[in-house]
Amino acid sequence: MCIAVHVSTHAALPKPLPGIPYNSKSAQRFFGDVPFFKKAKYRRQWLWNQPREHGVPVSQVFLFPFRRPTVLVTDYREVVDICSRRSKEFDRGTRNKECIGVVAPNFHFTMQTADPQLQFHKKLIRDLMAPKFLKEASAPQIYEKAIALIALWKLKAFKGYGRPFSVSSDLYSATLDMICAVAFGMEDTSSALQHEISHVQNISPTFPNVEGAPACFPPAPVTPELEGLFNIPEMVSIAQASPFPSFSQTLALLNPKHARAHWNRKTLIMRQTDRSLQRLTLAGLPECRSALDQLLWREMNAAKAVGRLPDYYSPVIRDELLGYLLGGHDSTAATLCWWVKYMSTYQSVQIRLRDALRQAHLDAYQTSRLPTIDEICDTSVPYLDAVMEETLRYASIATLIVRTSTCDTQILGYQIPKGTDIMMSLTGPSITEPALPIREMSRSLESQESKDKVHPWDEDVSQFKPERWLKLVKNTNSDEKEEVFDPRAGPNLAFSAGPRQCFGKKLAYMKLRVVVTLLIWSFEFQQLDQSLNGSDIIEKLVNLPKDCYVKLAGA
């Protein structure tokens, strides 16, 4: 009996992959690295920091009992190589599907590259990032919601007598309004910002009896529709935090809050689909004002081409729309939360950015008006691009992606068996920290040949420095040099890399461009007391700042 217990106990212990560094203490216990992981202040940071702890760019951790170790990779060039050039050796595993499964099981993000359904999904959604749709359908909606955000902040600054106030929920409401307007053409009566403006107009903030303390505005009651949409990233983060993501989400649905939100989402999609179909039917010709219009129009034509009845209420359309909402809301809101912090902290950056925008939109500045949406979209402002790119790099909103090896292979000389999960860092060494030493010959031939496409960062990699993205080039019309934005100035993986990188990248840049331009044009972000501008983060679906306050004055 004792021998059987000993044998079964030994069989349950983690089985390290040969030659790859790991925590020796963790290999001797059933739960492996889980105690270290759970004890860490920031769990994602603990993960991507493990290779540095071992002094190498590749290490392994034991996160799941009875499962193979997870291999960690923290090097920009290697991540790009795996995601861009080695798709036959590495594909998306099951983790994405497990984490998003209850919310949107048919979302293309969850599919492996080899899945035959992936191409059908790509064809269905391809027009959503086309320049024509972005400029004609997306941009005006984003601009309108950004104007509403400015109105809300002017109201709060007035009612708060110039005191600081928290803005994270406002930025989440604004980006939700933007993506809902683009996704559905959602009416202003359902707008989170409009609800908040009406609420603030009818209340008085509270003022703690402490000098410099922020004005506190009680949040507006959340409508059922908004509750269902705000709940999407919460459900995914529940799954991310669990070793059993599908089970944890199913369990969460027993909670009345999550069950109600799940039902409200389905009801919202059905109602918006009815309205979109009515618009398309009445129009006769395609007048696609929203992403849902585009999806339904494509389904209409696809059905006609093969002689079948269209399925406008299919799980595919529903889940692609929910995925569009998820991808277009949470990460942009978090990026803007970090950006307003940086503007308060780095006053010289804020001043230079405002000056650059005023120079670029000189007519708007001289006539005391906001730049129009066409002016914002059509005008090149290199320093604006630099601030946006540096915010994405420095904030490290998303920090890890997962691939699974589809064959026996190697990473930087380490043997990787088929079926191993590879967790790759989108931040840390080589991106926001100095790179770890790597022998050039251990890289793939393709990686060696593309070595000079993106140069490594200088020693100031850990600083917030937008000008790192600018370079001087000779003006084609004169002998003078001018500053231009260089997207390949150095490593950045904010949107991942390769053919499976973030689908909504173009929309995200558009939202940032419009919101950043209008906010810096309208407000001066004054310096905050350190108690309101700490560096602590909150790990949810993405990394959020714990403190997100503004103290505003007119620009």
XYZ file of C-alpha atoms in Angstrom, residues 50-350:
301
model
C 10.819 34.077 -14.466
C 13.322 33.792 -17.334
C 15.213 36.831 -15.987
C 15.299 35.159 -12.554
C 17.195 32.307 -14.203
C 19.342 34.662 -16.296
C 18.095 33.238 -19.612
C 15.346 34.177 -22.105
C 13.591 30.787 -21.814
C 12.408 28.975 -18.682
C 9.554 26.692 -17.623
C 6.891 26.814 -14.914
C 4.508 24.245 -13.462
C 1.055 25.819 -13.295
C -1.343 22.885 -13.757
C -1.262 19.495 -11.975
C -1.029 16.477 -14.309
C -0.113 18.725 -17.275
C 3.126 19.363 -19.112
C 5.135 22.434 -17.986
C 4.499 25.799 -19.648
C 7.531 27.297 -21.398
C 8.104 31.054 -20.998
C 9.840 33.157 -23.670
C 10.860 36.781 -23.041
C 12.585 38.215 -26.090
C 11.110 40.480 -28.764
C 12.863 38.942 -31.761
C 11.999 35.397 -30.735
C 8.328 36.234 -30.171
C 8.162 37.882 -33.617
C 9.888 34.863 -35.160
C 7.456 32.380 -33.591
C 4.338 34.422 -34.399
C 5.347 35.620 -37.880
C 7.543 32.958 -39.481
C 6.952 29.690 -37.645
C 3.166 29.311 -37.799
C 3.527 25.684 -38.959
C 5.384 24.868 -35.727
C 3.266 26.931 -33.320
C -0.478 27.576 -33.302
C -3.042 28.894 -30.874
C -3.815 26.298 -28.231
C -7.003 25.747 -26.262
C -6.452 28.478 -23.637
C -8.087 31.286 -25.649
C -11.138 29.150 -26.386
C -11.413 28.157 -22.718
C -11.219 31.776 -21.529
C -13.669 33.270 -24.048
C -15.785 30.153 -24.508
C -18.845 31.072 -22.453
C -18.964 34.669 -23.737
C -18.259 34.097 -27.453
C -17.348 30.472 -28.293
C -17.453 31.107 -32.071
C -15.221 34.202 -32.043
C -12.346 33.787 -34.551
C -9.797 34.734 -31.854
C -10.396 31.330 -30.223
C -9.691 29.323 -33.398
C -6.514 27.589 -34.430
C -4.960 28.678 -37.716
C -5.555 25.206 -39.147
C -9.302 25.389 -38.399
C -11.127 25.374 -41.784
C -13.788 27.698 -40.338
C -11.243 30.482 -39.729
C -11.184 31.649 -43.343
C -14.983 31.900 -43.413
C -14.874 34.084 -40.272
C -12.114 36.278 -41.737
C -14.129 36.796 -44.903
C -17.190 37.704 -42.835
C -15.412 40.444 -40.839
C -12.751 41.670 -43.272
C -14.570 44.915 -44.223
C -14.664 46.110 -40.597
C -11.031 47.275 -40.789
C -11.182 48.546 -44.368
C -10.170 52.223 -44.708
C -13.564 53.170 -46.193
C -15.555 51.657 -43.313
C -13.205 53.071 -40.690
C -13.409 56.597 -42.059
C -17.080 56.716 -43.047
C -18.720 54.594 -40.325
C -16.316 54.339 -37.377
C -14.597 57.742 -37.238
C -17.710 59.973 -36.945
C -19.090 57.830 -34.106
C -15.785 57.915 -32.231
C -15.568 61.697 -32.641
C -19.125 62.225 -31.373
C -18.510 60.156 -28.223
C -15.200 61.923 -27.562
C -17.077 65.257 -27.645
C -19.513 63.832 -25.078
C -16.579 62.838 -22.846
C -15.254 66.410 -23.011
C -18.697 67.714 -22.001
C -18.794 65.325 -19.030
C -15.331 66.337 -17.826
C -16.108 70.041 -18.158
C -19.210 69.470 -16.039
C -17.276 67.505 -13.391
C -14.465 70.069 -13.273
C -17.060 72.839 -12.780
C -19.045 70.993 -10.122
C -15.863 69.826 -8.403
C -14.489 73.401 -8.150
C -11.311 72.389 -9.968
C -10.456 69.518 -7.641
C -9.089 66.249 -9.035
C -11.576 63.467 -9.786
C -11.370 59.832 -10.839
C -11.825 59.163 -14.570
C -11.296 55.428 -15.127
C -15.045 54.716 -15.226
C -15.579 57.695 -17.580
C -12.968 56.370 -20.007
C -14.525 52.908 -19.858
C -17.957 54.419 -20.549
C -16.589 56.499 -23.434
C -14.850 53.587 -25.162
C -17.907 51.370 -24.612
C -20.093 54.026 -26.241
C -17.651 54.254 -29.144
C -17.496 50.534 -29.835
C -21.268 50.118 -29.377
C -21.966 52.956 -31.794
C -19.608 51.409 -34.346
C -20.856 47.861 -33.691
C -24.625 48.520 -33.642
C -25.216 52.159 -34.466
C -26.511 52.247 -30.886
C -28.767 55.177 -30.005
C -27.807 58.045 -27.677
C -30.616 56.988 -25.325
C -28.515 53.907 -24.503
C -25.242 55.842 -24.170
C -23.290 55.327 -20.938
C -21.851 58.851 -21.208
C -25.252 60.472 -21.688
C -26.561 58.615 -18.624
C -23.536 59.831 -16.665
C -23.955 63.456 -17.830
C -27.636 63.466 -16.816
C -26.709 61.909 -13.474
C -23.925 64.427 -12.713
C -26.204 67.336 -13.617
C -28.602 66.265 -10.866
C -26.193 65.483 -8.015
C -23.581 67.263 -5.947
C -20.159 65.664 -5.429
C -18.771 65.029 -1.962
C -15.587 66.777 -0.821
C -13.399 65.003 1.762
C -12.181 67.428 4.405
C -8.558 66.991 3.339
C -6.580 69.527 1.329
C -6.027 68.343 -2.249
C -8.417 65.407 -1.874
C -10.456 64.551 -4.975
C -14.095 65.390 -5.530
C -16.174 62.221 -5.405
C -18.995 61.693 -7.904
C -21.296 58.728 -7.163
C -21.639 56.632 -10.334
C -24.851 56.628 -12.353
C -27.107 53.552 -12.128
C -26.241 51.041 -14.858
C -28.915 50.080 -17.399
C -29.463 46.361 -18.173
C -27.876 46.776 -21.620
C -24.765 48.424 -20.225
C -24.534 45.878 -17.403
C -24.446 43.088 -19.979
C -21.681 44.777 -21.983
C -19.518 45.845 -19.039
C -19.688 42.230 -17.844
C -17.921 40.794 -20.926
C -14.313 41.540 -19.832
C -15.206 40.583 -16.259
C -16.279 37.099 -17.357
C -13.094 36.632 -19.390
C -10.905 37.792 -16.488
C -12.642 35.229 -14.220
C -11.541 32.516 -16.638
C -8.010 33.916 -16.980
C -7.472 33.755 -13.221
C -8.470 30.090 -12.986
C -6.624 26.862 -13.855
C -10.031 25.576 -15.011
C -11.374 28.509 -17.074
C -14.443 26.859 -18.628
C -15.610 25.488 -15.298
C -15.016 28.808 -13.504
C -17.125 30.697 -16.066
C -19.932 28.138 -15.861
C -19.813 28.437 -12.080
C -19.878 32.244 -12.351
C -23.148 32.042 -14.291
C -24.791 30.689 -11.134
C -24.269 34.168 -9.701
C -27.433 36.218 -10.476
C -25.298 39.213 -11.536
C -23.438 37.281 -14.237
C -26.497 35.283 -15.316
C -28.517 38.475 -15.724
C -25.721 40.121 -17.732
C -25.413 37.034 -19.966
C -29.137 37.156 -20.744
C -29.065 40.936 -21.292
C -26.269 40.538 -23.880
C -28.247 37.977 -25.863
C -31.361 40.145 -25.749
C -29.379 43.197 -26.890
C -27.859 41.350 -29.870
C -31.286 40.080 -30.944
C -32.869 43.522 -30.703
C -30.031 45.267 -32.546
C -30.100 42.583 -35.261
C -33.819 43.238 -35.795
C -33.157 46.978 -36.145
C -30.213 46.472 -38.471
C -32.216 44.138 -40.725
C -35.031 46.659 -40.868
C -32.550 49.353 -41.943
C -30.994 47.183 -44.628
C -34.366 45.984 -45.936
C -35.803 49.485 -46.130
C -32.686 50.885 -47.766
C -32.763 48.302 -50.546
C -29.124 49.145 -51.263
C -26.291 48.466 -48.813
C -26.045 51.413 -46.435
C -23.814 49.851 -43.797
C -23.650 52.261 -40.880
C -22.363 49.723 -38.361
C -20.347 46.521 -38.010
C -23.567 44.545 -37.564
C -24.906 45.995 -40.829
C -21.734 44.783 -42.562
C -21.965 41.264 -41.090
C -25.639 40.896 -42.038
C -25.018 42.217 -45.548
C -22.188 39.714 -46.052
C -24.387 36.885 -44.765
C -27.161 38.018 -47.131
C -24.805 37.849 -50.146
C -23.123 34.609 -49.046
C -26.508 32.879 -48.745
C -27.625 34.210 -52.136
C -24.411 32.949 -53.784
C -24.999 29.297 -52.741
C -28.809 29.334 -52.856
C -29.558 28.951 -49.152
C -31.612 30.911 -46.659
C -29.568 33.509 -44.723
C -29.086 32.899 -40.992
C -29.024 36.413 -39.569
C -29.206 35.212 -35.970
C -26.413 32.645 -36.250
C -24.003 32.035 -33.344
C -21.166 33.014 -35.705
C -22.510 36.542 -36.290
C -23.435 36.914 -32.620
C -20.014 35.824 -31.347
C -18.012 37.824 -33.877
C -19.955 40.878 -32.763
C -19.367 40.123 -29.071
C -15.666 39.566 -29.797
C -15.576 42.876 -31.655
C -17.057 44.558 -28.563
C -14.589 42.833 -26.242
C -11.529 43.640 -28.337
C -12.599 47.214 -29.041
C -13.469 48.258 -25.516
C -11.324 47.069 -22.628
C -7.810 47.491 -24.038
C -8.481 50.973 -25.481
C -10.015 52.150 -22.190
C -7.016 50.856 -20.247
C -4.580 52.539 -22.664
C -6.353 55.882 -22.212
C -6.296 55.442 -18.425
C -2.503 55.132 -18.547
C -2.207 57.979 -21.048
C -3.979 60.515 -18.801
C -1.626 59.482 -15.979
C 1.395 60.073 -18.193
C 0.122 63.491 -19.260
C -0.168 64.546 -15.601
C 3.261 63.102 -14.774
C 5.259 64.201 -17.834
C 4.306 67.842 -18.230
C 6.912 68.550 -20.912
C 5.448 65.769 -23.091
C 1.963 67.214 -22.659
